[in-house]
């Protein structure tokens, strides 16, 4: 493989770099022409009515946005020289430029091929062992949107040494300024296999820090929208993240790939049926999040069903038609025993009773039709009979009763929850009304479950669930309801589970999601985290996730890790007697480390225990160091982000200053969860990590 070619100074047509620049210019001109063609479309006489005109105009506007030429986003990043034309064994080879979108010239001939097209796949998967009919793979390097270098790999040349791609390494290590960017130019073979997995199957990715699992999930959405656009346009796609800061951080990835219509949400937003104003203690949240609560709710929903004791008498003209109680009971019992939604059974019950009446009418010599049956189903006597045996259920009111009525809960939870667990579930002080109820996030999930028991939740075509290891079984069920007839991409890392109910195994999680037996794909090669840093953080794995293999970094970066113990200038004989001196020394060391990191290019993350964040914010303000909140975009004026440890998951920074690891561990309800939180925080950097501590490091890290 050649080393990257520096910018050319000659303009001769024989210079490869100049030819590539000329193709880039021509491709940009072709893209502008494609956009102009769409902008000039006249639909005044095309649409049949104003509704169609509005829809068509919106589609045209979306197409214009998708054809935008982003100046600092390379139009193509690679080239494939095929030995033969794809699909034609004897034909002369062809050359394809691989980019983020398709671009064609005035004759319709492709100038840039979409990275998702089948002909582009060898760019990511071809190798000397399996060249896939590719003679040469060329990568391009850009600076500020300008093509400045290229690098060739001759896949059929057995004598050429495989020294790795310098351009690939440079792209991975490029400073992180602004929101998360796509990895379309650097997708690796094992990542590409997940990205292009079939839409009919759910894929679960167990990804160590820095393996690109989030980017893989987003690129999978982009690929599926390319390969199954009509289907997913009809059924919809959704990306679910752990919090709004995380979603804001990743929100530009899909638009950069030309996909503008993918919805994003948190689990909290999915189940936004009641106003969450309270918070449960951990032990209460664990019980409410347990899958057994689904069966408790099922019993609660059906608790109001009563077997009829009186006949139903329908008057039609001068005749009376009587359905005896035992016949009504047979109808009710049959519906109750079927595995259908409560609301669907409620809608069917009047028709079943009406059908019984029609049978009697036919036996009596009449010839009723479907209109008569519908009229009977609306009869006051039938409505009264239905109301008596199958009452309407309001999901929020049902859960309200379950959490405030000890007798009702005991009836529904018998044999499922212990008396102690039932006591945990009940509100300590029963509220007077729905509005005054101290609804928690776990309660909102219960309401969502109850709603689905009454009426089926709309299913999407594909759902991406990121940071999935932190979901409770009931939250998995809530997500699973959104893709019952579709597929899912589940992304997470067991070692980064930091909730009391976090996932123990992916097999359990997939079962709760409603996708048992789905394939689980491990990603253990980290491209983001330097080797020194991931090796240091992996010392925690035996205690937090003993079944996981440590990640292996592809990046050696000497000096990427700095561990500094901070001591006061004049230490006390007993440090416990003067914690203020140690704290002041740590504060000063944090400011020094932040200033030192800011000398480097790129983003800086100052990560600390949540309880320390207000103090550090005041210190940064006093020192005149501007800083951002997680999810806010970095700029030339503010490249430092102050990150509470609880919000660090999923984020990445070029340099990280980690404040007092012991404080991060102490901020969690138990040591294991605290060590998992620390593992998350340690694995956020791309280029360098500085660990500052005045207290002893956890034993696993102290060696």
XYZ file of C-alpha atoms in Angstrom:
703
model
C 0.000 0.000 0.000
C 1.342 3.428 -0.899
C 1.722 6.233 1.585
C -0.682 9.162 1.204
C 0.244 11.351 -1.739
C 0.821 15.000 -0.725
C -0.939 17.846 -2.507
C 0.234 18.199 -6.073
C 1.943 21.338 -7.364
C 1.723 20.461 -11.055
C -1.372 20.885 -13.155
C -0.547 18.430 -15.904
C -3.219 16.004 -16.967
C -0.883 13.123 -16.152
C -0.935 13.888 -12.414
C -3.288 11.377 -10.707
C -4.219 13.812 -7.946
C -5.177 16.471 -10.474
C -7.331 13.964 -12.346
C -9.101 13.029 -9.133
C -9.646 16.699 -8.303
C -11.081 17.211 -11.776
C -13.491 14.321 -11.219
C -14.485 15.852 -7.872
C -15.212 19.201 -9.543
C -17.188 17.527 -12.302
C -19.146 15.487 -9.754
C -20.016 18.586 -7.755
C -21.187 20.286 -10.957
C -23.320 17.235 -11.786
C -24.838 17.284 -8.296
C -25.703 20.962 -8.714
C -27.328 20.137 -12.041
C -29.369 17.362 -10.410
C -30.540 19.804 -7.769
C -31.376 22.448 -10.374
C -33.424 19.905 -12.329
C -35.516 19.151 -9.247
C -35.906 22.842 -8.346
C -37.190 23.602 -11.856
C -39.944 20.985 -11.791
C -43.374 22.452 -12.556
C -46.120 20.490 -10.807
C -48.935 22.984 -11.431
C -50.701 20.687 -13.913
C -49.586 17.352 -12.471
C -51.464 16.980 -9.189
C -55.122 16.004 -9.335
C -56.053 18.072 -6.266
C -54.515 20.370 -3.667
C -53.810 17.511 -1.229
C -51.709 15.654 -3.810
C -50.019 18.939 -4.717
C -48.967 19.540 -1.099
C -47.642 15.978 -0.736
C -45.758 16.171 -4.028
C -44.284 19.557 -3.161
C -43.089 18.222 0.189
C -41.401 15.273 -1.522
C -39.719 17.651 -3.966
C -38.515 19.837 -1.075
C -37.092 16.783 0.705
C -35.345 15.732 -2.502
C -33.811 19.204 -2.856
C -32.518 19.019 0.729
C -31.063 15.546 0.113
C -29.166 16.883 -2.922
C -27.455 19.640 -0.949
C -23.703 19.837 -1.548
C -22.043 20.208 1.842
C -18.787 22.069 1.243
C -16.811 20.363 4.012
C -18.242 16.887 3.422
C -16.331 14.919 0.744
C -18.586 13.917 -2.151
C -16.630 10.677 -2.543
C -14.024 9.045 -0.330
C -12.905 6.020 -2.319
C -12.545 4.366 -5.697
C -12.810 0.762 -6.864
C -11.137 -0.467 -10.050
C -12.857 -3.722 -11.019
C -11.018 -6.297 -13.118
C -14.276 -7.011 -14.967
C -17.556 -5.178 -15.227
C -19.668 -6.380 -12.270
C -21.848 -9.272 -13.363
C -20.105 -9.686 -16.734
C -17.146 -12.038 -16.486
C -15.553 -11.288 -19.866
C -16.148 -7.548 -20.077
C -13.436 -4.968 -19.517
C -13.187 -3.706 -15.952
C -14.917 -0.562 -14.692
C -14.031 2.181 -12.250
C -16.435 3.385 -9.561
C -16.134 6.308 -7.137
C -17.733 5.522 -3.777
C -19.461 8.310 -1.856
C -22.276 9.296 0.471
C -24.836 9.641 -2.313
C -25.444 8.784 -5.939
C -24.448 11.390 -8.539
C -24.978 11.022 -12.276
C -24.143 13.169 -15.287
C -26.524 14.594 -17.882
C -26.641 11.235 -19.705
C -27.533 9.345 -16.537
C -24.111 7.685 -16.207
C -22.952 7.379 -12.584
C -20.135 9.673 -11.434
C -20.397 8.694 -7.757
C -21.936 5.465 -6.465
C -23.864 5.416 -3.207
C -21.856 3.567 -0.525
C -24.894 1.375 0.124
C -25.132 0.002 -3.421
C -24.072 -3.649 -3.910
C -21.254 -2.579 -6.239
C -19.765 -0.528 -3.348
C -19.606 -3.409 -0.875
C -16.075 -4.576 -1.850
C -14.750 -1.182 -0.745
C -15.386 -2.369 2.809
C -14.890 -6.128 2.523
C -12.402 -6.899 -0.257
C -8.956 -8.113 0.823
C -5.923 -9.798 -0.703
C -7.330 -13.140 0.396
C -10.679 -12.284 -1.178
C -10.270 -9.414 -3.687
C -13.853 -9.803 -4.973
C -12.714 -8.996 -8.534
C -11.243 -5.654 -7.435
C -7.776 -4.852 -8.719
C -7.258 -1.551 -6.897
C -8.883 0.167 -3.943
C -8.102 3.856 -3.590
C -8.822 5.980 -0.504
C -8.876 9.773 -0.585
C -7.753 12.272 2.008
C -9.383 15.680 2.426
C -8.520 18.893 4.229
C -11.349 21.376 4.679
C -13.317 19.736 1.869
C -10.385 19.865 -0.564
C -8.939 16.625 -1.946
C -5.305 16.610 -0.812
C -4.100 12.995 -0.883
C -4.815 9.492 -2.065
C -3.675 6.030 -1.073
C -3.743 2.861 -3.191
C -4.093 -0.786 -2.260
C -3.445 -3.331 -5.044
C -5.531 -6.286 -3.953
C -4.209 -8.669 -6.607
C -0.532 -7.875 -5.968
C 0.739 -10.544 -3.577
C 4.154 -8.852 -3.313
C 2.845 -5.564 -1.901
C 3.230 -5.326 1.879
C 0.106 -4.645 3.934
C 1.200 -1.710 6.099
C -2.271 -0.515 7.033
C -4.009 2.627 5.877
C -2.538 5.921 7.029
C -5.555 7.813 5.704
C -7.888 5.485 7.587
C -5.950 6.095 10.801
C -5.932 9.848 10.190
C -9.711 9.901 9.680
C -10.314 7.958 12.901
C -8.010 10.270 14.853
C -9.331 13.513 13.324
C -10.304 15.889 16.171
C -13.904 15.640 17.393
C -15.358 19.123 17.056
C -19.135 19.398 16.898
C -21.680 16.569 16.901
C -20.976 12.929 16.109
C -19.999 12.370 12.473
C -20.562 9.442 10.159
C -17.973 6.676 9.702
C -18.973 5.894 6.138
C -15.375 6.220 4.897
C -13.924 4.007 7.641
C -16.427 1.166 8.086
C -14.567 -2.062 8.784
C -15.517 -5.529 7.434
C -17.010 -6.766 10.705
C -19.009 -3.534 11.003
C -20.172 -3.690 7.390
C -21.525 -7.194 7.928
C -23.836 -5.818 10.627
C -24.740 -2.706 8.617
C -25.913 -4.820 5.649
C -27.646 -7.536 7.661
C -31.049 -8.589 6.336
C -34.019 -6.459 7.399
C -36.052 -9.512 8.399
C -33.818 -10.359 11.364
C -33.035 -8.540 14.596
C -29.340 -8.013 15.321
C -27.907 -7.454 18.814
C -24.460 -5.849 18.940
C -22.362 -6.396 22.075
C -19.834 -3.645 21.503
C -16.938 -2.666 23.742
C -16.206 1.070 24.103
C -14.922 2.677 20.916
C -15.946 -0.178 18.615
C -18.353 2.108 16.760
C -21.569 0.308 17.722
C -23.642 3.507 17.724
C -22.320 4.520 14.304
C -22.936 0.978 13.035
C -26.560 1.171 14.171
C -27.108 4.536 12.467
C -25.451 3.406 9.238
C -27.611 0.276 9.344
C -30.698 2.511 9.332
C -29.295 4.407 6.341
C -28.576 1.137 4.523
C -32.041 -0.308 5.219
C -33.678 2.899 3.989
C -31.682 2.543 0.768
C -32.431 -1.155 0.277
C -36.076 -1.110 1.480
C -37.118 2.532 1.084
C -40.720 1.946 0.021
C -41.390 -0.511 2.814
C -39.822 1.639 5.556
C -41.417 4.818 4.209
C -44.723 3.085 4.836
C -43.937 1.539 8.232
C -41.428 4.029 9.688
C -38.073 3.882 11.462
C -37.041 5.048 14.919
C -33.761 5.565 16.788
C -34.047 5.274 20.586
C -31.301 6.739 22.777
C -30.720 6.997 26.538
C -31.287 10.751 26.842
C -31.783 13.933 24.821
C -28.125 14.976 25.148
C -27.088 11.751 23.446
C -29.698 12.120 20.693
C -28.585 15.701 20.059
C -25.008 14.457 19.767
C -25.873 11.881 17.074
C -28.645 13.747 15.245
C -26.484 14.933 12.315
C -25.204 11.500 11.260
C -28.224 10.389 9.223
C -28.808 13.783 7.522
C -25.145 13.726 6.435
C -25.941 10.406 4.740
C -28.961 11.931 3.005
C -31.612 10.478 5.344
C -33.841 13.219 6.761
C -36.961 11.418 7.989
C -35.781 9.103 10.778
C -37.464 9.833 14.101
C -35.484 9.922 17.350
C -36.790 9.468 20.887
C -35.917 8.364 24.382
C -37.807 5.572 26.136
C -39.304 8.254 28.393
C -40.762 10.009 25.354
C -42.190 6.752 23.985
C -44.279 6.206 27.120
C -45.267 9.839 27.683
C -48.849 9.059 28.733
C -48.720 10.638 32.206
C -46.794 13.574 33.623
C -43.756 12.145 35.413
C -43.284 14.132 38.620
C -41.870 11.533 41.004
C -38.912 9.191 41.280
C -38.853 5.687 42.711
C -36.226 4.336 45.099
C -34.012 1.775 43.386
C -35.649 -1.271 45.020
C -39.113 -0.047 44.023
C -38.027 0.674 40.442
C -36.545 -2.826 40.178
C -39.868 -4.459 41.101
C -41.923 -2.155 38.856
C -39.521 -2.898 36.004
C -39.711 -6.664 36.479
C -41.396 -8.660 33.693
C -43.806 -10.151 36.260
C -45.584 -6.797 36.297
C -46.858 -7.542 32.780
C -48.870 -10.473 34.129
C -50.062 -8.393 37.103
C -51.358 -5.787 34.658
C -52.989 -8.420 32.461
C -54.955 -9.642 35.464
C -55.818 -6.061 36.423
C -57.119 -5.221 32.950
C -59.426 -8.256 32.974
C -60.401 -7.971 36.624
C -63.596 -6.104 35.744
C -65.011 -8.838 33.474
C -68.153 -10.320 35.006
C -70.183 -13.321 33.889
C -73.774 -12.337 33.013
C -76.577 -13.298 35.373
C -79.504 -11.803 33.427
C -80.703 -12.457 29.864
C -80.507 -9.831 27.137
C -83.892 -8.990 25.635
C -83.930 -7.096 22.323
C -87.173 -5.525 21.103
C -87.575 -5.290 17.302
C -90.943 -3.945 16.215
C -93.625 -6.054 17.819
C -91.314 -8.948 18.649
C -88.933 -9.592 21.543
C -85.787 -11.680 21.121
C -84.273 -13.187 24.252
C -80.649 -14.341 24.630
C -80.471 -16.306 27.895
C -77.723 -15.698 30.459
C -76.022 -19.037 29.797
C -75.588 -18.159 26.090
C -74.193 -14.753 27.014
C -71.785 -16.450 29.419
C -70.514 -18.735 26.660
C -69.834 -15.702 24.448
C -68.083 -13.765 27.223
C -66.029 -16.735 28.379
C -64.885 -17.536 24.827
C -63.721 -13.947 24.293
C -62.016 -13.825 27.707
C -60.055 -16.991 26.992
C -58.801 -15.820 23.598
C -55.439 -14.083 23.403
C -56.713 -10.840 21.923
C -56.585 -7.235 23.116
C -59.142 -6.242 25.724
C -60.418 -3.416 23.519
C -60.746 -5.666 20.479
C -62.813 -8.128 22.520
C -64.946 -5.258 23.795
C -65.599 -4.158 20.202
C -66.467 -7.730 19.164
C -68.843 -8.477 22.056
C -71.880 -6.460 20.796
C -71.542 -8.098 17.389
C -71.404 -11.566 18.980
C -74.581 -10.871 20.971
C -76.236 -9.407 17.874
C -75.322 -12.525 15.909
C -76.990 -14.673 18.575
C -80.122 -12.536 18.168
C -80.017 -12.914 14.365
C -79.835 -16.700 14.673
C -83.032 -16.600 16.748
C -84.645 -14.268 14.226
C -83.813 -16.661 11.387
C -85.196 -19.582 13.387
C -88.314 -17.493 13.861
C -88.848 -17.199 10.114
C -87.285 -13.761 9.474
C -84.486 -13.021 6.991
C -82.245 -10.393 8.589
C -79.144 -9.083 6.824
C -75.878 -7.469 8.001
C -77.572 -4.106 8.440
C -79.963 -5.654 10.911
C -77.059 -7.169 12.857
C -75.348 -3.767 13.087
C -78.604 -2.209 14.273
C -79.030 -4.892 16.941
C -75.421 -4.379 18.090
C -76.305 -0.710 18.701
C -79.488 -1.589 20.567
C -79.742 -0.137 24.098
C -80.312 -3.559 25.658
C -77.183 -4.974 23.999
C -75.145 -1.932 25.077
C -76.362 -2.357 28.652
C -75.471 -6.066 28.647
C -71.974 -5.320 27.331
C -71.388 -2.581 29.900
C -72.398 -4.912 32.726
C -69.981 -7.688 31.803
C -67.087 -5.988 29.952
C -66.484 -2.442 31.223
C -64.307 0.096 29.423
C -60.745 0.274 30.850
C -58.751 3.499 31.058
C -55.038 2.473 31.289
C -53.920 5.391 33.470
C -56.851 4.980 35.870
C -56.185 1.246 36.059
C -52.519 1.702 37.017
C -53.533 4.466 39.441
C -55.834 2.006 41.193
C -53.215 -0.743 41.159
C -50.607 1.490 42.839
C -52.948 2.991 45.426
C -55.341 0.128 46.329
C -53.584 -2.557 48.379
C -56.472 -5.043 48.096
C -56.715 -4.701 44.314
C -52.937 -5.094 43.956
C -52.957 -8.168 46.212
C -55.723 -9.717 44.085
C -53.828 -9.101 40.819
C -50.356 -9.960 42.138
C -51.228 -13.158 44.009
C -48.579 -15.790 43.306
C -46.523 -13.284 41.304
C -45.239 -10.709 43.814
C -44.415 -11.327 47.458
C -46.157 -9.211 50.125
C -42.908 -7.280 50.557
C -42.711 -6.572 46.828
C -46.343 -5.491 46.776
C -45.590 -3.030 49.564
C -42.727 -1.595 47.521
C -44.978 -1.125 44.493
C -47.720 0.726 46.381
C -47.499 4.499 46.720
C -46.614 5.425 50.297
C -49.448 7.973 50.431
C -52.332 7.261 48.017
C -53.008 10.409 45.976
C -56.498 11.814 45.565
C -56.505 12.095 41.785
C -54.614 11.236 38.609
C -53.224 14.764 38.436
C -51.815 14.692 41.948
C -50.298 11.199 41.531
C -46.502 11.044 41.934
C -46.009 9.249 38.591
C -42.498 7.893 38.103
C -40.786 6.765 34.921
C -41.447 3.130 35.893
C -45.135 3.969 36.402
C -45.324 5.493 32.913
C -43.991 2.222 31.481
C -46.730 0.349 33.360
C -49.348 2.635 31.817
C -47.855 1.924 28.389
C -48.121 -1.823 29.039
C -51.739 -1.420 30.103
C -52.509 0.612 26.963
C -51.127 -2.197 24.822
C -53.229 -4.751 26.667
C -56.286 -2.679 25.781
C -55.326 -1.605 22.255
C -52.425 -2.768 20.063
C -49.439 -0.385 19.841
C -48.485 0.728 16.325
C -45.490 -1.230 15.033
C -42.662 0.325 13.020
C -40.591 -1.277 10.299
C -37.265 -0.946 12.110
C -36.116 0.303 15.509
C -32.547 1.014 16.636
C -32.153 0.766 20.409
C -28.878 2.209 21.705
C -27.367 1.810 25.189
C -29.818 -1.051 25.599
C -28.010 -2.608 28.542
C -29.622 -0.068 30.912
C -33.239 -0.992 30.203
C -35.497 -2.888 32.559
C -37.502 -5.890 31.308
C -40.652 -3.742 31.207
C -38.826 -1.064 29.199
C -37.670 -3.730 26.740
C -41.308 -4.754 26.361
C -42.250 -1.123 25.664
C -39.646 -0.920 22.889
C -40.563 -4.360 21.564
C -44.173 -3.255 21.130
C -42.925 -0.655 18.643
C -41.430 -3.324 16.352
C -43.628 -6.410 16.745
C -44.034 -6.716 12.975
C -40.645 -5.183 12.165
C -37.028 -5.764 13.119
C -34.590 -4.132 15.511
C -30.921 -3.330 15.931
C -29.988 -3.569 19.606
C -26.758 -1.857 20.647
C -25.053 -2.000 24.009
C -22.323 -3.241 26.296
C -23.060 -5.394 29.330
C -20.018 -3.887 31.087
C -21.550 -0.406 30.830
C -24.831 -1.272 32.544
C -25.287 1.307 35.310
C -28.906 0.871 36.437
C -30.001 -1.430 39.284
C -32.035 -3.360 36.709
C -29.385 -3.451 33.958
C -29.224 -6.396 31.580
C -27.522 -9.571 32.796
C -27.413 -11.340 29.419
C -28.458 -10.379 25.897
C -30.476 -13.587 25.591
C -32.736 -12.387 28.432
C -32.980 -8.899 26.955
C -33.960 -10.194 23.516
C -36.629 -12.421 25.060
C -38.175 -9.413 26.852
C -37.967 -7.451 23.584
C -40.005 -10.147 21.889
C -37.107 -11.188 19.627
C -35.789 -14.407 21.221
C -33.094 -16.274 19.338
C -31.881 -13.193 17.436
C -28.233 -13.174 16.394
C -25.730 -11.563 18.760
C -22.696 -9.968 17.131
C -19.676 -9.045 19.296
C -17.477 -6.059 18.393
C -14.210 -6.174 20.325
C -11.859 -4.174 18.095
C -11.862 -0.577 19.310
C -10.948 2.151 16.839
C -11.600 5.137 19.080
C -9.969 4.414 22.439
C -6.136 4.301 22.507
C -4.531 1.031 23.577
C -3.119 2.410 26.846
C -6.506 3.731 27.907
C -8.593 0.656 27.049
C -6.036 -1.642 28.692
C -6.202 0.446 31.879
C -10.021 0.545 31.891
C -10.270 -3.191 31.139
C -8.726 -3.942 34.538
C -12.253 -3.376 35.848
C -13.866 -6.067 33.652
C -13.252 -9.118 35.901
C -15.311 -7.422 38.604
C -18.084 -5.901 36.485
C -18.508 -8.260 33.498
C -16.364 -11.373 33.962
C -17.768 -13.105 30.864
C -16.670 -10.384 28.432
C -13.384 -10.394 26.563
C -11.355 -7.175 26.909
C -11.434 -4.915 23.873
C -8.369 -4.729 21.657
C -7.392 -1.306 20.344
C -6.013 -0.872 16.831
C -4.356 2.399 17.874
C -1.089 2.683 19.725
C -0.719 6.157 21.212
C 2.213 6.470 23.578
C 1.515 8.860 26.408
C -2.240 8.745 25.933
C -2.762 7.922 29.625
C -1.697 10.097 32.547
C -2.600 9.182 36.138
C -1.848 11.896 38.678
C -2.269 11.623 42.418
C -2.944 15.019 43.915
C -1.780 15.925 47.399
C -2.199 19.253 49.243
C 0.831 21.554 49.363
C 1.061 21.043 53.131
C -0.570 17.711 53.878
C -2.191 17.244 57.263
C -1.003 14.493 59.569
C -4.428 12.923 59.158
C -5.997 13.805 55.743
C -9.447 12.918 57.087
C -9.134 15.859 59.512
C -8.601 18.368 56.682
C -10.533 17.283 53.569
C -10.655 20.901 52.413
C -6.929 20.994 51.707
C -7.123 17.897 49.514
C -10.181 19.282 47.727
C -8.470 22.615 47.023
C -5.442 20.831 45.633
C -7.653 18.667 43.419
C -9.540 21.740 42.201
C -6.293 23.408 41.194
C -5.070 20.263 39.460
C -8.333 20.001 37.491
C -7.998 23.573 36.208
C -4.355 22.961 35.245
C -5.282 19.739 33.416
C -8.088 21.489 31.528
C -5.771 24.312 30.423
C -3.168 21.741 29.389
C -5.710 19.766 27.349
C -6.978 22.929 25.656
C -3.524 23.395 24.136
C -4.382 20.426 21.938
C -6.743 20.549 18.987
C -10.212 19.081 19.365
C -12.847 18.617 22.051
C -12.181 18.315 25.789
C -14.427 16.515 28.252
C -14.148 17.189 31.989
C -15.983 14.235 33.560
C -16.810 14.160 37.245
C -19.228 12.665 39.738
C -22.605 14.405 39.497
C -22.211 15.820 43.017
C -18.942 17.543 42.011
C -20.325 19.227 38.891
C -21.716 22.404 40.564
C -18.382 23.046 42.296
C -16.414 22.461 39.095
C -18.787 24.748 37.183
C -18.113 27.521 39.683
C -14.350 26.905 39.398
C -14.417 27.103 35.601
C -16.481 30.310 35.740
C -14.050 31.882 38.223
C -11.086 30.833 36.071
C -12.641 32.307 32.921
C -12.740 28.958 31.124
C -15.885 28.734 28.938
C -17.581 25.355 28.966
C -20.570 23.564 27.484
C -23.202 21.119 28.700
C -23.300 17.582 27.233
C -24.820 17.575 23.771
C -23.995 21.225 23.004
C -21.810 21.742 19.961
C -18.194 22.700 20.498
C -16.814 25.784 18.774
C -13.610 27.761 18.532
C -14.693 29.730 21.615
C -15.785 26.740 23.715
C -14.215 23.312 23.295
C -14.499 22.191 26.911
C -17.595 20.264 28.042
C -18.405 19.692 31.714
C -19.924 16.214 31.853
C -21.712 14.653 34.840
C -20.697 11.003 35.050
C -24.345 9.961 34.687
C -24.499 11.566 31.200
C -21.118 10.440 29.842
C -22.379 7.244 28.240
C -22.247 7.282 24.448
C -20.270 10.543 24.240
C -16.670 10.918 23.043
C -14.002 13.605 23.319
C -10.509 14.001 21.955
C -9.134 14.527 25.454
C -10.740 13.665 28.772
C -9.906 14.976 32.226
C -11.375 12.560 34.765
C -11.963 13.973 38.234
C -11.675 11.726 41.309
C -12.588 8.151 40.269
C -13.508 7.214 43.845
C -16.142 9.958 43.856
C -17.695 8.535 40.689
C -17.890 5.086 42.293
C -19.372 6.525 45.507
C -22.053 8.337 43.519
C -23.804 5.055 42.680
C -25.991 2.912 44.982
C -23.516 0.002 45.045
C -19.845 -0.601 44.273
C -20.389 -2.751 41.193
C -22.629 -0.145 39.563
C -20.109 2.526 40.549
C -17.253 0.612 38.907
C -19.335 0.185 35.759
C -19.980 3.935 35.729
C -16.263 4.508 36.101
C -15.553 2.116 33.217
C -17.865 4.222 31.038
C -16.097 7.450 32.016
C -12.609 6.047 31.485
C -13.403 5.006 27.916
C -14.610 8.336 26.480
C -11.298 9.713 25.054
C -9.963 9.443 21.509
C -6.461 10.831 22.016
C -5.666 11.257 25.693
C -6.922 10.637 29.243
C -5.782 12.416 32.396
C -6.965 10.831 35.655
C -6.759 13.056 38.749
C -7.283 11.635 42.213
C -6.695 12.677 45.811
C -8.279 9.539 47.206
C -6.992 6.006 46.502
C -7.941 4.503 43.170
C -10.238 1.438 43.182
C -8.199 -1.692 43.876
C -8.568 -3.027 40.333
C -6.943 0.120 38.920
C -4.324 0.649 41.575
C -1.877 -1.956 40.308
